[in-house]
Tab-separated table of C-alpha atoms in Angstrom:
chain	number	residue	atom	x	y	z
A	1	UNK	CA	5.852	0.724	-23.498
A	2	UNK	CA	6.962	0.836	-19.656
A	3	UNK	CA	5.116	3.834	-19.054
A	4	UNK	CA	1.640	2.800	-20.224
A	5	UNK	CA	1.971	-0.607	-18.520
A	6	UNK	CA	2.433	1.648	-15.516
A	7	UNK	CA	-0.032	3.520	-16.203
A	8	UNK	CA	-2.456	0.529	-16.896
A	9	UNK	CA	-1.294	-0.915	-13.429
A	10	UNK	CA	-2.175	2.294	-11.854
A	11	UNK	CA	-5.491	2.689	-13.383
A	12	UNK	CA	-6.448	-1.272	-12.472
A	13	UNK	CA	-5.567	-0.774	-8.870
A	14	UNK	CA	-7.639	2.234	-8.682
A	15	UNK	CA	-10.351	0.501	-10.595
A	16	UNK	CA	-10.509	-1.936	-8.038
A	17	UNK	CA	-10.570	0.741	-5.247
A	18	UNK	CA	-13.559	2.296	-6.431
A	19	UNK	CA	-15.320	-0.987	-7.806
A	20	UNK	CA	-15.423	-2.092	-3.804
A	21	UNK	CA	-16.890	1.231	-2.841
A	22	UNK	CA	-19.530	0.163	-5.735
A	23	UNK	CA	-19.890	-3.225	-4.517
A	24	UNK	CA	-20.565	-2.437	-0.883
A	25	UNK	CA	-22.913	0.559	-2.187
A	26	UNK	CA	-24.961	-1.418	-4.379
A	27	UNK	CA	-25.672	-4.311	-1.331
A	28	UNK	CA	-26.498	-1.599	0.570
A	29	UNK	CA	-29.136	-0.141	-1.856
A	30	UNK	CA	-26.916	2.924	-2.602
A	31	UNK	CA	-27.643	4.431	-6.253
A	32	UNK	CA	-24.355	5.003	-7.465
A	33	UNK	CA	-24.497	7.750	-10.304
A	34	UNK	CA	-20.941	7.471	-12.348
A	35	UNK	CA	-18.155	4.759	-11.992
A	36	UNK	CA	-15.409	6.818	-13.843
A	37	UNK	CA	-11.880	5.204	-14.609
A	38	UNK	CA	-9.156	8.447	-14.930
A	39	UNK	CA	-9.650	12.234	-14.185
A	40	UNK	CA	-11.022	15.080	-16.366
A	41	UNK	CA	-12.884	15.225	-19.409
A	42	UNK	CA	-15.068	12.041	-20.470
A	43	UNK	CA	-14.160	10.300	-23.366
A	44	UNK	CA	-16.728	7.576	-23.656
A	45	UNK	CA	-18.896	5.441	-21.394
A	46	UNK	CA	-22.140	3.893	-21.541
A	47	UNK	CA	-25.004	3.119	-18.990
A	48	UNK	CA	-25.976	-0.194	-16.879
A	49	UNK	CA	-28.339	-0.422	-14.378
A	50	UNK	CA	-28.703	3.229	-13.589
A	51	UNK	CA	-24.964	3.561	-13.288
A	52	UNK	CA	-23.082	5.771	-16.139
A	53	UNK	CA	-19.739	3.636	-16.529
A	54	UNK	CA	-17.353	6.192	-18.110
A	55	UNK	CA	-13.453	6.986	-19.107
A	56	UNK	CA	-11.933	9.777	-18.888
A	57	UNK	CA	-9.218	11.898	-19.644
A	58	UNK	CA	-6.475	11.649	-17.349
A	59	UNK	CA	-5.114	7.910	-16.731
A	60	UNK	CA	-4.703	8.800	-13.136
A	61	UNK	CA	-7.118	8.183	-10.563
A	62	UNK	CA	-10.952	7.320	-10.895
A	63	UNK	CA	-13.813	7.790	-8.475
A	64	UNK	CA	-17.629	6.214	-7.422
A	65	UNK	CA	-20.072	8.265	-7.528
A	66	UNK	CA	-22.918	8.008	-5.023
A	67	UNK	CA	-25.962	9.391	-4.838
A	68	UNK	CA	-26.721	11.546	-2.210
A	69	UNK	CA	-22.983	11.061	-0.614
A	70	UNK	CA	-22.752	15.313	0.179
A	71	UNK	CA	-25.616	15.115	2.616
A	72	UNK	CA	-29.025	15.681	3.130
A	73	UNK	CA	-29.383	19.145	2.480
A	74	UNK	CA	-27.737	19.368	-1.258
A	75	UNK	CA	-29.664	16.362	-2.217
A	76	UNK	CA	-33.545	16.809	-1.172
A	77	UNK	CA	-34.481	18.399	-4.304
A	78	UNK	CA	-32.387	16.455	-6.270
A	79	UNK	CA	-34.165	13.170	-4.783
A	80	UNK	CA	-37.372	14.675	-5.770
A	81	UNK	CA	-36.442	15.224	-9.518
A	82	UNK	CA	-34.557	12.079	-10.691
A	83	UNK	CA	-36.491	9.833	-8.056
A	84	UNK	CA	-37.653	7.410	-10.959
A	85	UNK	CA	-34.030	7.158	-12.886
A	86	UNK	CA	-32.335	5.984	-9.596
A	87	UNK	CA	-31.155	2.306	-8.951
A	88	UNK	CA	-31.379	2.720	-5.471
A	89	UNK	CA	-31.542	5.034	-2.663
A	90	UNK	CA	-29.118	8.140	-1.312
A	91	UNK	CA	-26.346	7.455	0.748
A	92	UNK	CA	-27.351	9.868	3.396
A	93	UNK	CA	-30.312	7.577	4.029
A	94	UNK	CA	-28.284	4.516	4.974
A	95	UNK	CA	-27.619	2.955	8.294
A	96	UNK	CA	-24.180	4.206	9.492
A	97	UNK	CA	-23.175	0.681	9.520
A	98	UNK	CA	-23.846	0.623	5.751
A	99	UNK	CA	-22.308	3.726	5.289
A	100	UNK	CA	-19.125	2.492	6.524
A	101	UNK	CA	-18.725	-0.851	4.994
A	102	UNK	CA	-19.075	1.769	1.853
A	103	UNK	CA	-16.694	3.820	2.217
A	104	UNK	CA	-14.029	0.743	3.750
A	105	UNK	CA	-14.773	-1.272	1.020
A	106	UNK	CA	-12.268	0.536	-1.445
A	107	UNK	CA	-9.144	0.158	0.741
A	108	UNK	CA	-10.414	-3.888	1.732
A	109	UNK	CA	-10.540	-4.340	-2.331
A	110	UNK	CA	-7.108	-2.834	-2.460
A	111	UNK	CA	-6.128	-5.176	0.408
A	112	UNK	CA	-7.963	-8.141	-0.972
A	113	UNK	CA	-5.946	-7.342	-4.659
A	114	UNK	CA	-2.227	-7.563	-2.407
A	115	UNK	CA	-2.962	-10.493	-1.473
A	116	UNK	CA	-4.501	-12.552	-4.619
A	117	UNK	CA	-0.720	-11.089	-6.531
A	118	UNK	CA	0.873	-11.778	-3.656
A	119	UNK	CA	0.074	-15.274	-4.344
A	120	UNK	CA	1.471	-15.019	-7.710
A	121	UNK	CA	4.474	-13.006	-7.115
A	122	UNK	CA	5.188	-15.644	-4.450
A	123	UNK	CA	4.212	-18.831	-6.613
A	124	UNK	CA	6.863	-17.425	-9.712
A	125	UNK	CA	9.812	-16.364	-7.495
A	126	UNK	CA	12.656	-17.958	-4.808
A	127	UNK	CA	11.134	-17.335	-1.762
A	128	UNK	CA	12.748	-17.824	1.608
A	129	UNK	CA	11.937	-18.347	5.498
A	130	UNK	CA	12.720	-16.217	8.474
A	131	UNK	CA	15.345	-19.567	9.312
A	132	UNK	CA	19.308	-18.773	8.548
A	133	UNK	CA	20.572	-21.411	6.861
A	134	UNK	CA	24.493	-19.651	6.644
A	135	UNK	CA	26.353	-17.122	8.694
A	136	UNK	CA	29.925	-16.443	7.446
A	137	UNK	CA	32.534	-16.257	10.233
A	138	UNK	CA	33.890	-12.834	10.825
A	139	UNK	CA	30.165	-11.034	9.877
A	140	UNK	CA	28.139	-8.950	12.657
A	141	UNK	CA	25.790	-12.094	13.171
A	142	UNK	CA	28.397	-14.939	13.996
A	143	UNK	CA	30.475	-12.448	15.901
A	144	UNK	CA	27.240	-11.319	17.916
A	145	UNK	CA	26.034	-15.337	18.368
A	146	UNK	CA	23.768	-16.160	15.729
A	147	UNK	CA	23.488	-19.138	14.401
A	148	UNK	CA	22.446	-21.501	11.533
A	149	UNK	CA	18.904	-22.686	12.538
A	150	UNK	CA	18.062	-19.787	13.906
A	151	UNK	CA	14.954	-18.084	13.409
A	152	UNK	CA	14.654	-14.633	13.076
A	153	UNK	CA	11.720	-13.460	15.509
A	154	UNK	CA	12.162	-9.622	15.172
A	155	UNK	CA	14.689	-6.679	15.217
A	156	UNK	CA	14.659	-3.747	17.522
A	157	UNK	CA	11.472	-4.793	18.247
A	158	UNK	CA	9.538	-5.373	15.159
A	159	UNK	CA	8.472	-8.671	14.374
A	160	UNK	CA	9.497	-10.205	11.263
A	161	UNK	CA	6.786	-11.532	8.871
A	162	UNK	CA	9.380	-11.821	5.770
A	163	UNK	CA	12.851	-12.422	5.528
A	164	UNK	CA	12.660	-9.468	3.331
A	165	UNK	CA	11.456	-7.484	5.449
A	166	UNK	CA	14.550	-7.834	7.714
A	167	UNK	CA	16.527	-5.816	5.370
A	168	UNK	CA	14.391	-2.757	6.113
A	169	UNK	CA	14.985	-2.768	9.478
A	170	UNK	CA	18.499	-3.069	9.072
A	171	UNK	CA	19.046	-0.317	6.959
A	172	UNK	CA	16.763	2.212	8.487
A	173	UNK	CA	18.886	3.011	11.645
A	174	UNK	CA	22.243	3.722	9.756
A	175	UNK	CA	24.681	1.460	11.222
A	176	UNK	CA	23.192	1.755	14.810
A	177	UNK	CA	23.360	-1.428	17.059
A	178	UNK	CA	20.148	-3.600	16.604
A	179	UNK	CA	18.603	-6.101	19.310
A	180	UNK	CA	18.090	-9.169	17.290
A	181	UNK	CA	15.878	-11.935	18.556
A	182	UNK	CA	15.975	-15.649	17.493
A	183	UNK	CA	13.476	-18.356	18.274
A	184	UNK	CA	16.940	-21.235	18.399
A	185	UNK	CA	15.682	-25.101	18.782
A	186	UNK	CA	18.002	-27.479	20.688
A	187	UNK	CA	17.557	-31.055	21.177
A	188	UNK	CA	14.300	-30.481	20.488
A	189	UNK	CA	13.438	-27.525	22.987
A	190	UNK	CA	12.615	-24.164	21.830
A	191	UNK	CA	14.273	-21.369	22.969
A	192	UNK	CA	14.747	-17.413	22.615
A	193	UNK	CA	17.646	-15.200	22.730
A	194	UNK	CA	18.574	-12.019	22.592
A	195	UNK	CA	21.454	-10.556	20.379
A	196	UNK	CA	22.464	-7.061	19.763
A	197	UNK	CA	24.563	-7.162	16.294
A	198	UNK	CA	26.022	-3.880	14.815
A	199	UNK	CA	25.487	-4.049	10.701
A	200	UNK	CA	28.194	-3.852	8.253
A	201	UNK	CA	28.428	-1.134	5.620
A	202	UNK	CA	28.640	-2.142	2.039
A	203	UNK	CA	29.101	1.049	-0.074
A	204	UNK	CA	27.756	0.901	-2.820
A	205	UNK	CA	29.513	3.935	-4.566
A	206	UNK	CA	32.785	4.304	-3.323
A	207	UNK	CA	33.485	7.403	-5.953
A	208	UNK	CA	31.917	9.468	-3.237
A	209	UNK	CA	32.729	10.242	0.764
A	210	UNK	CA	30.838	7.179	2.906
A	211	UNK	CA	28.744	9.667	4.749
A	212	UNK	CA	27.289	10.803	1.123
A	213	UNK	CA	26.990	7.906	-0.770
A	214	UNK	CA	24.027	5.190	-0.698
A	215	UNK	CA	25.318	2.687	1.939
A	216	UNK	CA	23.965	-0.510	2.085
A	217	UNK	CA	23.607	-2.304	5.486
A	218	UNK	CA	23.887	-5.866	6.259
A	219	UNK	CA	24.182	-8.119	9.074
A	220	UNK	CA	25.219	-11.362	7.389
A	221	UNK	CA	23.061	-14.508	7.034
A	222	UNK	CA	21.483	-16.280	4.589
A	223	UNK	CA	18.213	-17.901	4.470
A	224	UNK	CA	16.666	-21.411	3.864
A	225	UNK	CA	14.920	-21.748	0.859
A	226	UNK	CA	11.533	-22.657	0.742
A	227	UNK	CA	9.938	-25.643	-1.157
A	228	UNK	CA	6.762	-24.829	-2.916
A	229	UNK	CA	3.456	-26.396	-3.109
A	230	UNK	CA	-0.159	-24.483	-2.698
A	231	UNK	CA	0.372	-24.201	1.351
A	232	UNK	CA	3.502	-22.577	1.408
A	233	UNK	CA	2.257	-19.863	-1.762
A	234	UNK	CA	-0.706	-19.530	0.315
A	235	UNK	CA	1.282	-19.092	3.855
A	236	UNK	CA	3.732	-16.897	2.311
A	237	UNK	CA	1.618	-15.236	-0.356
A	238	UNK	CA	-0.792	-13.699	3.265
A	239	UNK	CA	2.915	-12.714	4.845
A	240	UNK	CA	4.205	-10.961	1.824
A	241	UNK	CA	0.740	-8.819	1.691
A	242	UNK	CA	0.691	-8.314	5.186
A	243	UNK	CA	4.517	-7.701	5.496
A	244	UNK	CA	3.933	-4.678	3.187
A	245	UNK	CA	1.058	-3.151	4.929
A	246	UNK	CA	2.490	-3.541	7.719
A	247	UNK	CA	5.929	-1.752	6.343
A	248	UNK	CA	3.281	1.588	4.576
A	249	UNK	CA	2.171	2.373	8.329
A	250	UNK	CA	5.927	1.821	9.743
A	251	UNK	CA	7.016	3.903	6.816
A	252	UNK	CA	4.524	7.267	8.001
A	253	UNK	CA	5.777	6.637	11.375
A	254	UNK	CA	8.838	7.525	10.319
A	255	UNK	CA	7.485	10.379	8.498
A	256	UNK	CA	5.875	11.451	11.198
A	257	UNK	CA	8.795	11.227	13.529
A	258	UNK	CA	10.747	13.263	11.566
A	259	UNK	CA	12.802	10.295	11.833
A	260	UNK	CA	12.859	10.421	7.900
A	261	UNK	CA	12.355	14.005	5.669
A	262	UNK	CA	9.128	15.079	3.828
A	263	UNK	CA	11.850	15.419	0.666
A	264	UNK	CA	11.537	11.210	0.442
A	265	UNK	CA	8.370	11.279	-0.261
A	266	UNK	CA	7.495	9.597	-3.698
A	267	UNK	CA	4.707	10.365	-6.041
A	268	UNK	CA	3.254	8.631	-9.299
A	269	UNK	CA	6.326	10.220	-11.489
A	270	UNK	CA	8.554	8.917	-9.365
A	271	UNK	CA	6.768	5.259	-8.875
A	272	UNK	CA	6.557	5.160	-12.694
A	273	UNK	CA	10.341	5.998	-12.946
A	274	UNK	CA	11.286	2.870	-10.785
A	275	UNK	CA	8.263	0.316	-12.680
A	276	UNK	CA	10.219	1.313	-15.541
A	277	UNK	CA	13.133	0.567	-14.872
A	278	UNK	CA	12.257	-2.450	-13.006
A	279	UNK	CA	10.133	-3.462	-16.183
A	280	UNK	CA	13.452	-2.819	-18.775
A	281	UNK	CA	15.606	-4.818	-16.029
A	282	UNK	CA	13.386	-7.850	-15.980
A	283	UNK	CA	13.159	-8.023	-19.558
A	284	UNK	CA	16.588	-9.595	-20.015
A	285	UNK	CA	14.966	-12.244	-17.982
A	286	UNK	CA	12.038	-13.665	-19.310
A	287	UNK	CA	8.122	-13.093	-19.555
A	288	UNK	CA	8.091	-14.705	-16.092
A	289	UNK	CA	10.375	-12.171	-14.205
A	290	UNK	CA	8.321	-9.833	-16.088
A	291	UNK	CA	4.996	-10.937	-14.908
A	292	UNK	CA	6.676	-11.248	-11.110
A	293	UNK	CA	8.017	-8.018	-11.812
A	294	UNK	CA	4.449	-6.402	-12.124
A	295	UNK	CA	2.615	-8.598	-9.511
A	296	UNK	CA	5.498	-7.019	-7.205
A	297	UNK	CA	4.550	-3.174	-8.311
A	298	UNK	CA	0.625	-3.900	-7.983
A	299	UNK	CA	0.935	-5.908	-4.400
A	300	UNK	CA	3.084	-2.609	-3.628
A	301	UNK	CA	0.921	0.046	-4.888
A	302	UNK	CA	-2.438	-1.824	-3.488
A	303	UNK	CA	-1.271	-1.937	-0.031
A	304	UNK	CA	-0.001	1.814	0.061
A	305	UNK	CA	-3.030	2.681	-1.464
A	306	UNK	CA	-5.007	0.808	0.664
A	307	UNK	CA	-3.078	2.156	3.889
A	308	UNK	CA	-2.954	5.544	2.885
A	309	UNK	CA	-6.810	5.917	1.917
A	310	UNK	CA	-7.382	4.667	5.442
A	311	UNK	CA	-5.654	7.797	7.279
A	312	UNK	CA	-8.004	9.879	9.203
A	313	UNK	CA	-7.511	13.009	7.067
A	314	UNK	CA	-10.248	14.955	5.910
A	315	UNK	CA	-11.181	14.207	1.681
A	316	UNK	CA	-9.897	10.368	2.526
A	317	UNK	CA	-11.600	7.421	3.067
A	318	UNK	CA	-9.940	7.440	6.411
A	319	UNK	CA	-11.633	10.812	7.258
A	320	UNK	CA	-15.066	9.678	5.907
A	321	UNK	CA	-15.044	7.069	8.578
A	322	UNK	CA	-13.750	9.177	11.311
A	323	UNK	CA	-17.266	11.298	10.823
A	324	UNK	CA	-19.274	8.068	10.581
A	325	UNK	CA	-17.886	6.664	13.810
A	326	UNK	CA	-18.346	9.945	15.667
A	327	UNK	CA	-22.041	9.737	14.109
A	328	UNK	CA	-22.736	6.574	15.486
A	329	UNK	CA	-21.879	7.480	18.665
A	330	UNK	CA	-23.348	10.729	19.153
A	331	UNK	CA	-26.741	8.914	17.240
A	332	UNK	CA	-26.681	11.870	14.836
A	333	UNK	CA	-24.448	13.497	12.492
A	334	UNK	CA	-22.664	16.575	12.480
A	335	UNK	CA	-24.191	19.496	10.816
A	336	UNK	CA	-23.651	18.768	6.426
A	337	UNK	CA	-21.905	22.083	6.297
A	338	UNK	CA	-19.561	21.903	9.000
A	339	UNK	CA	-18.301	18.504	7.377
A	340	UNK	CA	-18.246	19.601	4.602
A	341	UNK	CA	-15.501	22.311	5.431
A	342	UNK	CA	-13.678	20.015	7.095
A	343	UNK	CA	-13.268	17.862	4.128
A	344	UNK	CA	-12.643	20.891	1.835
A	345	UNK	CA	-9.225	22.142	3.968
A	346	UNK	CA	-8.082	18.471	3.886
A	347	UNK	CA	-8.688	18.336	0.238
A	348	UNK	CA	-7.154	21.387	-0.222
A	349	UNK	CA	-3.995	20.472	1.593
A	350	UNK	CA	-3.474	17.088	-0.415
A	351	UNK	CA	-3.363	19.114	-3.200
A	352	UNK	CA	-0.827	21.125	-1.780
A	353	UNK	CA	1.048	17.713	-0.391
A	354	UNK	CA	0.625	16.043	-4.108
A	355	UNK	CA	2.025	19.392	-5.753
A	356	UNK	CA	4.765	19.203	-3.122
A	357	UNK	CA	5.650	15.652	-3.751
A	358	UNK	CA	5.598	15.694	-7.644
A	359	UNK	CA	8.287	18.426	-7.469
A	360	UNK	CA	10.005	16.302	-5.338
A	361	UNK	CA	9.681	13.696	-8.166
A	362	UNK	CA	10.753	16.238	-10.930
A	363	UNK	CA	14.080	17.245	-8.798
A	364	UNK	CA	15.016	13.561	-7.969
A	365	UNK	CA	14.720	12.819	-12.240
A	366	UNK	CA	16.698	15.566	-13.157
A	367	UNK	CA	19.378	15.109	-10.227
């Protein structure tokens, strides 16, 4: 049961990828040829409006169709045949502006979708404030300074969005000193300081050496808990959306750094691995933790998906863009086939990356 819900989260958050590409096409006058749900073979579909609306095969991934979306020069005699069984014009035809709201219309769907279950994740669970509301004597914080009523601002320089979000910061240095800055209010003035707090390690299995096992870092404080009503879902509903997107790009600096190894890198067997067992956990709960549960997967999923369509690698929606904006400066585009290369090599090496990254998912299972 876990693993088609996951699946049926995964195909709804691409469906709404590709349904913004459609939106943005069709108020730009694009035809679009096929909306298609899954990869592979078609099972069924039916037609609307010139568009073929199909499902197919393989419950992963999905795509939008355009017409005329390869260039000029593979669709002139094309145009010339179906001219009378299209609902609107090629793609190559449009403005570059309209080209581009196109093409960023899937990851701002993706975005938009974060947020809306960020709203409900938010409006069915505890949530908390950046303000510390406890810090145990003898714990890094109240040894360092820190205070109840403090605010957390941001740590080692990134700013804080979610208390939640602290947490990651924490643990990704490894027990290295962090600078730790509060916004602290007293007798009514506002002030900021500066604290550099070194974490304490919780290990979590002590069957194995520290240096081995999956240590859990923690500074020490609490938080306040927030009251809700529609402002505060709606104020911390747009933080816990934009916390995440904001963590996806920190998270491929790292990558990209080195900072954190290619071998962490999770892929769809993986991501269906942990919605299970987050699923089976929340189950003991309630249909409420279970809804939560999946509005926390698909605000997740959405904003990685989002972020990582926006990259400016070749085959992406990131990449697509990169060409248009070069187009609009230079006032013309770059030769069909030349592009077209381009976005074959980067195709080719996501393959590679996703073949890489699923056996990364196989070895984690089986270890």
């Amino acid at each position: 049961m876990s693993i088609i819900l996951a699946l049926f989260v995964f195909s709804f958050i691409v469906f709404v990828h590709e349904f913004g590409h459609y939106i943005f096409a069709r108020r730009g006058g694009i035809a679009v040829e096929e909306f298609a749900i899954g990869m592979g073979p078609k099972l069924f579909g039916f037609e609307r409006k010139g568009t073929q609306w199909t499902i197919r095969l393989l419950p992963i991934g999905g795509f939008c169709r355009m017409h005329g979306e390869d260039g000029q020069e593979s669709q002139e005699i094309e145009d010339t045949q179906n001219k009378k069984e299209l609902n609107g014009g090629a793609f190559y035809e449009k403005s570059v502006g309209v080209r581009i709201s196109t093409i960023f219309g899937g990851p701002l769907f993706n975005f938009i979708l974060a947020l809306l279950f960020s709203f409900i994740y938010i409006g069915m669970t505890t949530t908390y404030s950046n303000v510390i509301s406890e810090v145990p004597e003898q714990l890094p914080a109240y040894e360092a300074g820190i205070r109840p009523g403090d605010e957390i601002i941001s740590i080692d320089g990134h700013r804080i969005l979610r208390s939640t979000e602290a947490r990651i910061y924490i643990n990704m240095p490894a027990g290295d000193p962090l600078d730790v800055k509060v916004r602290r209010t007293e007798n009514g003035d506002k002030k900021i300081l500066n604290f550099t707090v070194i974490p304490h390690v919780i290990e979590l299995d002590e069957t194995v050496p520290p240096e081995e096992s999956d240590n859990y870092y923690v500074i020490g404080v609490n938080y306040e808990k927030v009251s809700k009503n529609i402002l505060t879902i709606i104020k911390y509903g747009v933080l816990e959306a934009a916390s995440w997107i904001k963590i996806v790009f920190y998270s491929l600096g790292l990558l990209v750094t080195g900072e954190v190894s290619m071998t962490a890198l999770s892929g769809p067997v993986a991501i269906v691995d942990e919605f299970s067992t987050g699923y089976e956990a929340s189950l003991a709960y309630g249909i409420k933790a279970v809804i939560s549960n999946i509005a926390f997967f698909i605000v997740l999923l959405s904003a990685n998906l989002g972020v990582m369509n926006l990259l400016p690698i070749p085959a992406l929606d990131g990449g697509r863009l990169i060409f248009l904006f070069i187009e609009g400066v230079r006032g013309k585009p770059l030769a069909p086939d030349k592009e077209g290369f381009v976005h074959f090599i980067g195709f080719a090496l996501l393959m590679l990356l996703m073949v890489f990254v699923l056996f990364n998912d196989i070895q984690r299972l089986f270890n």
